PDB file of C-alpha atoms in Angstrom:
ATOM      1  CA  UNK A   1      52.014  81.887 134.098  1.00 53.00           C
ATOM      2  CA  UNK A   2      55.127  80.396 134.424  1.00 56.00           C
ATOM      3  CA  UNK A   3      55.068  76.599 133.398  1.00 52.00           C
ATOM      4  CA  UNK A   4      55.900  75.589 137.048  1.00 55.00           C
ATOM      5  CA  UNK A   5      52.872  77.266 138.236  1.00 53.00           C
ATOM      6  CA  UNK A   6      50.906  75.364 135.791  1.00 52.00           C
ATOM      7  CA  UNK A   7      50.060  71.693 134.871  1.00 49.00           C
ATOM      8  CA  UNK A   8      48.251  70.067 132.019  1.00 36.00           C
ATOM      9  CA  UNK A   9      46.758  68.013 134.461  1.00 40.00           C
ATOM     10  CA  UNK A  10      44.459  71.021 135.669  1.00 49.00           C
ATOM     11  CA  UNK A  11      40.870  71.614 134.736  1.00 48.00           C
ATOM     12  CA  UNK A  12      40.456  73.391 130.998  1.00 47.00           C
ATOM     13  CA  UNK A  13      38.886  76.288 133.130  1.00 52.00           C
ATOM     14  CA  UNK A  14      41.723  76.808 135.698  1.00 56.00           C
ATOM     15  CA  UNK A  15      41.238  80.405 136.574  1.00 62.00           C
ATOM     16  CA  UNK A  16      44.538  82.667 136.443  1.00 74.00           C
ATOM     17  CA  UNK A  17      45.632  84.633 139.177  1.00 82.00           C
ATOM     18  CA  UNK A  18      44.232  88.425 139.180  1.00 90.00           C
ATOM     19  CA  UNK A  19      47.737  89.572 139.080  1.00 91.00           C
ATOM     20  CA  UNK A  20      48.240  88.079 135.468  1.00 91.00           C
ATOM     21  CA  UNK A  21      44.882  89.903 134.301  1.00 92.00           C
ATOM     22  CA  UNK A  22      46.246  92.967 135.990  1.00 95.00           C
ATOM     23  CA  UNK A  23      49.480  92.805 134.155  1.00 95.00           C
ATOM     24  CA  UNK A  24      47.931  91.956 130.987  1.00 95.00           C
ATOM     25  CA  UNK A  25      46.023  95.579 131.259  1.00 96.00           C
ATOM     26  CA  UNK A  26      49.160  97.174 132.053  1.00 97.00           C
ATOM     27  CA  UNK A  27      51.395  95.701 129.226  1.00 96.00           C
ATOM     28  CA  UNK A  28      48.243  95.823 126.728  1.00 95.00           C
ATOM     29  CA  UNK A  29      48.557  99.749 127.685  1.00 95.00           C
ATOM     30  CA  UNK A  30      52.262 100.143 126.975  1.00 95.00           C
ATOM     31  CA  UNK A  31      51.708  98.311 123.776  1.00 93.00           C
ATOM     32  CA  UNK A  32      49.485 100.435 122.518  1.00 91.00           C
ATOM     33  CA  UNK A  33      51.889 103.671 122.702  1.00 91.00           C
ATOM     34  CA  UNK A  34      54.042 101.642 120.408  1.00 91.00           C
ATOM     35  CA  UNK A  35      52.212  99.313 118.171  1.00 85.00           C
ATOM     36  CA  UNK A  36      51.266 100.459 114.617  1.00 80.00           C
ATOM     37  CA  UNK A  37      48.354  99.325 112.226  1.00 74.00           C
ATOM     38  CA  UNK A  38      51.225  97.800 110.019  1.00 77.00           C
ATOM     39  CA  UNK A  39      51.932  95.127 112.634  1.00 81.00           C
ATOM     40  CA  UNK A  40      50.978  91.925 112.008  1.00 85.00           C
ATOM     41  CA  UNK A  41      52.512  89.371 114.099  1.00 89.00           C
ATOM     42  CA  UNK A  42      53.580  89.229 117.930  1.00 92.00           C
ATOM     43  CA  UNK A  43      56.061  86.679 119.385  1.00 94.00           C
ATOM     44  CA  UNK A  44      55.857  85.625 122.964  1.00 95.00           C
ATOM     45  CA  UNK A  45      59.233  83.976 124.091  1.00 95.00           C
ATOM     46  CA  UNK A  46      59.037  82.210 127.328  1.00 93.00           C
ATOM     47  CA  UNK A  47      55.126  82.369 126.961  1.00 89.00           C
ATOM     48  CA  UNK A  48      54.312  79.868 129.818  1.00 85.00           C
ATOM     49  CA  UNK A  49      50.631  79.016 129.397  1.00 83.00           C
ATOM     50  CA  UNK A  50      49.879  81.101 126.763  1.00 87.00           C
ATOM     51  CA  UNK A  51      47.287  83.208 128.610  1.00 87.00           C
ATOM     52  CA  UNK A  52      48.704  86.693 127.645  1.00 91.00           C
ATOM     53  CA  UNK A  53      48.614  85.945 123.856  1.00 91.00           C
ATOM     54  CA  UNK A  54      45.061  84.448 124.202  1.00 88.00           C
ATOM     55  CA  UNK A  55      44.074  87.380 126.112  1.00 89.00           C
ATOM     56  CA  UNK A  56      45.829  89.839 123.551  1.00 90.00           C
ATOM     57  CA  UNK A  57      44.367  87.971 120.474  1.00 88.00           C
ATOM     58  CA  UNK A  58      41.149  89.067 121.320  1.00 86.00           C
ATOM     59  CA  UNK A  59      41.982  92.877 120.765  1.00 85.00           C
ATOM     60  CA  UNK A  60      43.903  92.163 117.782  1.00 84.00           C
ATOM     61  CA  UNK A  61      42.020  89.473 115.799  1.00 81.00           C
ATOM     62  CA  UNK A  62      44.078  90.512 112.312  1.00 82.00           C
ATOM     63  CA  UNK A  63      47.399  89.710 113.986  1.00 85.00           C
ATOM     64  CA  UNK A  64      49.484  86.012 114.195  1.00 87.00           C
ATOM     65  CA  UNK A  65      50.623  85.155 117.648  1.00 90.00           C
ATOM     66  CA  UNK A  66      53.244  82.962 117.959  1.00 91.00           C
ATOM     67  CA  UNK A  67      54.055  81.298 121.694  1.00 93.00           C
ATOM     68  CA  UNK A  68      57.496  79.819 122.307  1.00 93.00           C
ATOM     69  CA  UNK A  69      58.637  78.015 125.428  1.00 92.00           C
ATOM     70  CA  UNK A  70      61.492  75.625 125.729  1.00 91.00           C
ATOM     71  CA  UNK A  71      59.731  74.122 128.630  1.00 89.00           C
ATOM     72  CA  UNK A  72      57.009  72.666 126.351  1.00 90.00           C
ATOM     73  CA  UNK A  73      56.911  69.220 125.575  1.00 89.00           C
ATOM     74  CA  UNK A  74      54.812  67.723 122.556  1.00 90.00           C
ATOM     75  CA  UNK A  75      51.434  67.008 125.034  1.00 90.00           C
ATOM     76  CA  UNK A  76      51.763  70.418 126.294  1.00 89.00           C
ATOM     77  CA  UNK A  77      51.648  71.997 122.880  1.00 90.00           C
ATOM     78  CA  UNK A  78      48.845  69.586 122.162  1.00 90.00           C
ATOM     79  CA  UNK A  79      47.082  70.455 125.117  1.00 88.00           C
ATOM     80  CA  UNK A  80      47.386  74.376 124.842  1.00 88.00           C
ATOM     81  CA  UNK A  81      46.738  74.077 121.086  1.00 88.00           C
ATOM     82  CA  UNK A  82      43.189  72.655 121.982  1.00 87.00           C
ATOM     83  CA  UNK A  83      42.632  75.104 124.813  1.00 85.00           C
ATOM     84  CA  UNK A  84      43.247  78.163 122.533  1.00 85.00           C
ATOM     85  CA  UNK A  85      42.015  76.749 119.410  1.00 80.00           C
ATOM     86  CA  UNK A  86      39.719  79.856 118.899  1.00 77.00           C
ATOM     87  CA  UNK A  87      42.594  82.276 119.272  1.00 81.00           C
ATOM     88  CA  UNK A  88      45.051  82.857 116.614  1.00 83.00           C
ATOM     89  CA  UNK A  89      48.268  81.600 118.380  1.00 88.00           C
ATOM     90  CA  UNK A  90      50.478  78.882 117.408  1.00 88.00           C
ATOM     91  CA  UNK A  91      52.645  77.050 119.876  1.00 91.00           C
ATOM     92  CA  UNK A  92      56.427  76.165 119.251  1.00 91.00           C
ATOM     93  CA  UNK A  93      58.686  75.084 121.716  1.00 90.00           C
ATOM     94  CA  UNK A  94      62.130  76.145 119.827  1.00 89.00           C
ATOM     95  CA  UNK A  95      62.323  79.446 117.962  1.00 87.00           C
ATOM     96  CA  UNK A  96      60.815  79.281 114.301  1.00 83.00           C
ATOM     97  CA  UNK A  97      62.434  80.892 111.511  1.00 79.00           C
ATOM     98  CA  UNK A  98      58.827  81.801 109.975  1.00 73.00           C
ATOM     99  CA  UNK A  99      55.390  81.327 110.639  1.00 69.00           C
ATOM    100  CA  UNK A 100      52.772  80.859 107.929  1.00 69.00           C
ATOM    101  CA  UNK A 101      55.119  82.710 105.534  1.00 68.00           C
ATOM    102  CA  UNK A 102      55.686  85.568 107.745  1.00 69.00           C
ATOM    103  CA  UNK A 103      59.619  85.768 107.893  1.00 76.00           C
ATOM    104  CA  UNK A 104      59.971  88.901 110.578  1.00 82.00           C
ATOM    105  CA  UNK A 105      58.062  89.498 113.633  1.00 89.00           C
ATOM    106  CA  UNK A 106      56.762  93.029 114.490  1.00 91.00           C
ATOM    107  CA  UNK A 107      57.233  92.614 118.301  1.00 93.00           C
ATOM    108  CA  UNK A 108      58.956  90.419 120.857  1.00 95.00           C
ATOM    109  CA  UNK A 109      57.460  89.869 124.275  1.00 96.00           C
ATOM    110  CA  UNK A 110      59.785  88.644 127.095  1.00 97.00           C
ATOM    111  CA  UNK A 111      57.332  88.767 130.171  1.00 96.00           C
ATOM    112  CA  UNK A 112      59.055  87.749 133.182  1.00 95.00           C
ATOM    113  CA  UNK A 113      61.369  85.875 131.481  1.00 96.00           C
ATOM    114  CA  UNK A 114      65.144  87.031 131.485  1.00 97.00           C
ATOM    115  CA  UNK A 115      65.251  87.010 135.242  1.00 97.00           C
ATOM    116  CA  UNK A 116      65.104  83.102 134.868  1.00 95.00           C
ATOM    117  CA  UNK A 117      68.593  83.116 132.432  1.00 96.00           C
ATOM    118  CA  UNK A 118      71.882  83.415 134.339  1.00 96.00           C
ATOM    119  CA  UNK A 119      73.173  85.204 131.397  1.00 97.00           C
ATOM    120  CA  UNK A 120      70.726  87.579 130.312  1.00 97.00           C
ATOM    121  CA  UNK A 121      72.741  89.729 127.998  1.00 97.00           C
ATOM    122  CA  UNK A 122      73.811  86.833 125.823  1.00 97.00           C
ATOM    123  CA  UNK A 123      70.215  85.550 125.954  1.00 97.00           C
ATOM    124  CA  UNK A 124      69.196  89.189 124.351  1.00 97.00           C
ATOM    125  CA  UNK A 125      71.965  89.260 121.989  1.00 96.00           C
ATOM    126  CA  UNK A 126      71.137  85.612 120.925  1.00 95.00           C
ATOM    127  CA  UNK A 127      67.481  86.540 120.618  1.00 95.00           C
ATOM    128  CA  UNK A 128      67.896  89.802 118.380  1.00 94.00           C
ATOM    129  CA  UNK A 129      70.007  88.014 116.299  1.00 92.00           C
ATOM    130  CA  UNK A 130      67.362  85.417 115.165  1.00 92.00           C
ATOM    131  CA  UNK A 131      66.243  85.422 111.684  1.00 89.00           C
ATOM    132  CA  UNK A 132      62.477  86.199 112.431  1.00 89.00           C
ATOM    133  CA  UNK A 133      63.518  88.993 114.563  1.00 91.00           C
ATOM    134  CA  UNK A 134      64.026  92.156 112.270  1.00 88.00           C
ATOM    135  CA  UNK A 135      65.840  95.618 112.563  1.00 89.00           C
ATOM    136  CA  UNK A 136      62.128  97.268 113.130  1.00 89.00           C
ATOM    137  CA  UNK A 137      61.255  94.573 115.793  1.00 92.00           C
ATOM    138  CA  UNK A 138      59.826  96.021 118.944  1.00 95.00           C
ATOM    139  CA  UNK A 139      60.787  94.356 122.284  1.00 97.00           C
ATOM    140  CA  UNK A 140      58.445  94.825 125.166  1.00 97.00           C
ATOM    141  CA  UNK A 141      60.595  93.120 128.554  1.00 98.00           C
ATOM    142  CA  UNK A 142      58.923  93.083 132.080  1.00 97.00           C
ATOM    143  CA  UNK A 143      60.696  91.665 135.044  1.00 98.00           C
ATOM    144  CA  UNK A 144      60.615  91.804 138.818  1.00 97.00           C
ATOM    145  CA  UNK A 145      61.869  94.819 140.621  1.00 98.00           C
ATOM    146  CA  UNK A 146      64.650  95.537 143.256  1.00 97.00           C
ATOM    147  CA  UNK A 147      67.012  92.814 144.398  1.00 97.00           C
ATOM    148  CA  UNK A 148      66.527  93.849 147.840  1.00 97.00           C
ATOM    149  CA  UNK A 149      62.951  92.038 147.661  1.00 97.00           C
ATOM    150  CA  UNK A 150      64.465  88.794 146.340  1.00 96.00           C
ATOM    151  CA  UNK A 151      62.611  86.120 148.446  1.00 93.00           C
ATOM    152  CA  UNK A 152      61.447  82.563 148.625  1.00 91.00           C
ATOM    153  CA  UNK A 153      59.315  83.098 145.846  1.00 90.00           C
ATOM    154  CA  UNK A 154      62.093  84.026 143.467  1.00 92.00           C
ATOM    155  CA  UNK A 155      64.198  80.991 144.523  1.00 92.00           C
ATOM    156  CA  UNK A 156      61.222  78.584 143.888  1.00 89.00           C
ATOM    157  CA  UNK A 157      60.674  79.987 140.330  1.00 88.00           C
ATOM    158  CA  UNK A 158      64.419  80.050 139.543  1.00 91.00           C
ATOM    159  CA  UNK A 159      64.909  83.581 139.272  1.00 95.00           C
ATOM    160  CA  UNK A 160      68.871  84.734 139.295  1.00 97.00           C
ATOM    161  CA  UNK A 161      68.152  88.377 139.766  1.00 97.00           C
ATOM    162  CA  UNK A 162      65.551  91.292 140.203  1.00 98.00           C
ATOM    163  CA  UNK A 163      65.731  94.498 138.519  1.00 98.00           C
ATOM    164  CA  UNK A 164      66.065  98.415 138.251  1.00 98.00           C
ATOM    165  CA  UNK A 165      65.179 100.211 135.465  1.00 97.00           C
ATOM    166  CA  UNK A 166      68.847 101.483 135.455  1.00 97.00           C
ATOM    167  CA  UNK A 167      69.885  97.907 135.316  1.00 98.00           C
ATOM    168  CA  UNK A 168      67.334  96.794 132.964  1.00 97.00           C
ATOM    169  CA  UNK A 169      68.635  99.540 130.685  1.00 97.00           C
ATOM    170  CA  UNK A 170      71.948  98.900 131.139  1.00 97.00           C
ATOM    171  CA  UNK A 171      71.844  94.892 130.301  1.00 97.00           C
ATOM    172  CA  UNK A 172      69.570  95.670 127.236  1.00 97.00           C
ATOM    173  CA  UNK A 173      72.078  98.162 125.941  1.00 96.00           C
ATOM    174  CA  UNK A 174      75.003  96.058 126.103  1.00 96.00           C
ATOM    175  CA  UNK A 175      73.148  93.313 124.289  1.00 96.00           C
ATOM    176  CA  UNK A 176      72.682  95.740 121.384  1.00 95.00           C
ATOM    177  CA  UNK A 177      69.175  97.059 122.237  1.00 96.00           C
ATOM    178  CA  UNK A 178      68.109 100.810 122.134  1.00 95.00           C
ATOM    179  CA  UNK A 179      65.668 102.020 125.163  1.00 96.00           C
ATOM    180  CA  UNK A 180      62.466 103.369 123.883  1.00 95.00           C
ATOM    181  CA  UNK A 181      60.700 103.593 127.129  1.00 95.00           C
ATOM    182  CA  UNK A 182      61.202 102.254 130.967  1.00 96.00           C
ATOM    183  CA  UNK A 183      59.280 102.218 134.126  1.00 96.00           C
ATOM    184  CA  UNK A 184      57.526 100.489 137.054  1.00 97.00           C
ATOM    185  CA  UNK A 185      54.333  99.206 137.811  1.00 97.00           C
ATOM    186  CA  UNK A 186      52.375  97.735 141.129  1.00 97.00           C
ATOM    187  CA  UNK A 187      53.713  99.913 143.363  1.00 97.00           C
ATOM    188  CA  UNK A 188      50.862  98.704 145.894  1.00 96.00           C
ATOM    189  CA  UNK A 189      52.457  95.180 146.128  1.00 96.00           C
ATOM    190  CA  UNK A 190      55.849  96.829 147.609  1.00 97.00           C
ATOM    191  CA  UNK A 191      54.552  96.913 150.979  1.00 97.00           C
ATOM    192  CA  UNK A 192      53.554  93.247 151.223  1.00 94.00           C
ATOM    193  CA  UNK A 193      56.747  91.921 149.496  1.00 96.00           C
ATOM    194  CA  UNK A 194      58.634  94.014 151.879  1.00 97.00           C
ATOM    195  CA  UNK A 195      56.969  92.301 154.893  1.00 96.00           C
ATOM    196  CA  UNK A 196      57.517  88.983 153.166  1.00 94.00           C
ATOM    197  CA  UNK A 197      61.562  89.405 153.090  1.00 95.00           C
ATOM    198  CA  UNK A 198      61.245  90.640 156.421  1.00 96.00           C
ATOM    199  CA  UNK A 199      59.751  87.848 157.792  1.00 94.00           C
ATOM    200  CA  UNK A 200      62.041  85.342 155.804  1.00 92.00           C
ATOM    201  CA  UNK A 201      64.772  86.645 157.667  1.00 91.00           C
ATOM    202  CA  UNK A 202      63.282  85.668 160.861  1.00 92.00           C
ATOM    203  CA  UNK A 203      61.442  82.414 159.814  1.00 89.00           C
ATOM    204  CA  UNK A 204      63.434  80.410 156.792  1.00 85.00           C
ATOM    205  CA  UNK A 205      60.483  79.252 154.711  1.00 80.00           C
ATOM    206  CA  UNK A 206      60.898  75.267 153.200  1.00 78.00           C
ATOM    207  CA  UNK A 207      61.356  76.283 149.407  1.00 71.00           C
ATOM    208  CA  UNK A 208      59.438  72.962 148.785  1.00 69.00           C
ATOM    209  CA  UNK A 209      56.521  74.445 150.527  1.00 60.00           C
ATOM    210  CA  UNK A 210      56.393  77.754 148.264  1.00 58.00           C
ATOM    211  CA  UNK A 211      53.425  78.010 145.806  1.00 59.00           C
ATOM    212  CA  UNK A 212      53.413  80.423 143.000  1.00 59.00           C
ATOM    213  CA  UNK A 213      50.303  82.205 141.332  1.00 55.00           C
ATOM    214  CA  UNK A 214      49.338  78.761 139.887  1.00 54.00           C
ATOM    215  CA  UNK A 215      47.887  77.968 143.485  1.00 59.00           C
ATOM    216  CA  UNK A 216      45.463  80.891 143.173  1.00 59.00           C
ATOM    217  CA  UNK A 217      41.991  79.520 144.481  1.00 66.00           C
ATOM    218  CA  UNK A 218      40.116  82.961 145.313  1.00 67.00           C
ATOM    219  CA  UNK A 219      36.828  83.052 143.608  1.00 74.00           C
ATOM    220  CA  UNK A 220      35.665  85.336 141.007  1.00 79.00           C
ATOM    221  CA  UNK A 221      34.713  88.556 142.948  1.00 85.00           C
ATOM    222  CA  UNK A 222      37.889  88.369 144.779  1.00 84.00           C
ATOM    223  CA  UNK A 223      39.997  88.332 141.655  1.00 85.00           C
ATOM    224  CA  UNK A 224      38.104  91.063 139.976  1.00 89.00           C
ATOM    225  CA  UNK A 225      38.637  93.307 143.025  1.00 92.00           C
ATOM    226  CA  UNK A 226      42.087  92.347 143.447  1.00 92.00           C
ATOM    227  CA  UNK A 227      42.387  93.067 139.515  1.00 94.00           C
ATOM    228  CA  UNK A 228      40.670  96.023 139.553  1.00 96.00           C
ATOM    229  CA  UNK A 229      42.914  97.477 142.662  1.00 96.00           C
ATOM    230  CA  UNK A 230      46.238  96.603 140.764  1.00 96.00           C
ATOM    231  CA  UNK A 231      44.693  98.185 137.088  1.00 97.00           C
ATOM    232  CA  UNK A 232      44.115 101.415 139.359  1.00 97.00           C
ATOM    233  CA  UNK A 233      47.482 101.684 140.729  1.00 97.00           C
ATOM    234  CA  UNK A 234      48.957 101.422 137.623  1.00 97.00           C
ATOM    235  CA  UNK A 235      46.697 104.286 136.187  1.00 97.00           C
ATOM    236  CA  UNK A 236      47.903 106.396 139.156  1.00 96.00           C
ATOM    237  CA  UNK A 237      51.539 105.660 138.540  1.00 96.00           C
ATOM    238  CA  UNK A 238      50.579 106.600 134.628  1.00 95.00           C
ATOM    239  CA  UNK A 239      49.049 109.816 135.771  1.00 96.00           C
ATOM    240  CA  UNK A 240      52.064 110.886 137.896  1.00 95.00           C
ATOM    241  CA  UNK A 241      54.336 109.754 135.407  1.00 92.00           C
ATOM    242  CA  UNK A 242      52.451 112.567 132.842  1.00 89.00           C
ATOM    243  CA  UNK A 243      53.916 114.939 135.219  1.00 92.00           C
ATOM    244  CA  UNK A 244      57.340 113.852 135.229  1.00 92.00           C
ATOM    245  CA  UNK A 245      56.969 111.798 138.411  1.00 93.00           C
ATOM    246  CA  UNK A 246      58.217 108.205 138.183  1.00 94.00           C
ATOM    247  CA  UNK A 247      56.733 105.885 140.965  1.00 96.00           C
ATOM    248  CA  UNK A 248      58.588 102.814 142.220  1.00 97.00           C
ATOM    249  CA  UNK A 249      56.909  99.288 141.739  1.00 97.00           C
ATOM    250  CA  UNK A 250      57.246  95.615 142.383  1.00 97.00           C
ATOM    251  CA  UNK A 251      57.719  95.014 138.640  1.00 97.00           C
ATOM    252  CA  UNK A 252      59.824  97.247 136.072  1.00 97.00           C
ATOM    253  CA  UNK A 253      59.838  97.059 132.102  1.00 98.00           C
ATOM    254  CA  UNK A 254      61.652  98.303 129.141  1.00 97.00           C
ATOM    255  CA  UNK A 255      60.378  99.019 125.689  1.00 97.00           C
ATOM    256  CA  UNK A 256      63.484  98.489 122.943  1.00 96.00           C
ATOM    257  CA  UNK A 257      64.372  98.335 119.696  1.00 94.00           C
ATOM    258  CA  UNK A 258      67.856  97.171 118.201  1.00 88.00           C
ATOM    259  CA  UNK A 259      70.411  99.915 117.882  1.00 78.00           C
ATOM    260  CA  UNK A 260      70.551 101.669 114.408  1.00 73.00           C
ATOM    261  CA  UNK A 261      74.147 101.882 113.059  1.00 60.00           C
TER     262      UNK A 261
END
């Protein structure tokens, strides 16, 4: 969850949005195709509330997880460190050069991050040049899809753009990254977002009244149902992808590595 959508003044048992749980299942499934047994550390840049790494740590108990977000302050780091104290997650507000003697991370996660950065290509170049990012480090990037679906929610979150897989591929290539895999997910969310965009062309929303996924107030049953629908949505897209048909979706992703010279 984006830190704008989360404050440390909430109950420690605050429920994350079902979209986050579904995205976790999607990204985890993609990572399984690329992670190898030799991997021992994962770095999440722009980690927000640390939810994703906390969930992932339950599946990879022998890995070291590093959560970095420039929006952290000391109070937030203390809060999340206590909240996730049973998980193997370390929190930082700046990029560390090493963690517990580990000088090169095996994977970097950029989950709905680079759309917040005005010059995303320069940012990716700089990240790839960090000492803790090695030549074999895997990059997993997810972003919102289709600029035509840019709406008040994007404005409120501070997004500069939405992407297509072609655009994401081009930006990654310009940053010196080689694409391993790209795709879309959550096609079922395209219609609701399209309706929202059309409504906003008629009635302009007040940005101050916009709320994000941190405002989720649904119960556990509703959350499970919504998560199941989105996970099934992804599974359908994955099935068609097996036969060479790539379906669109409200999010897109790219798996990358540094270009070999």
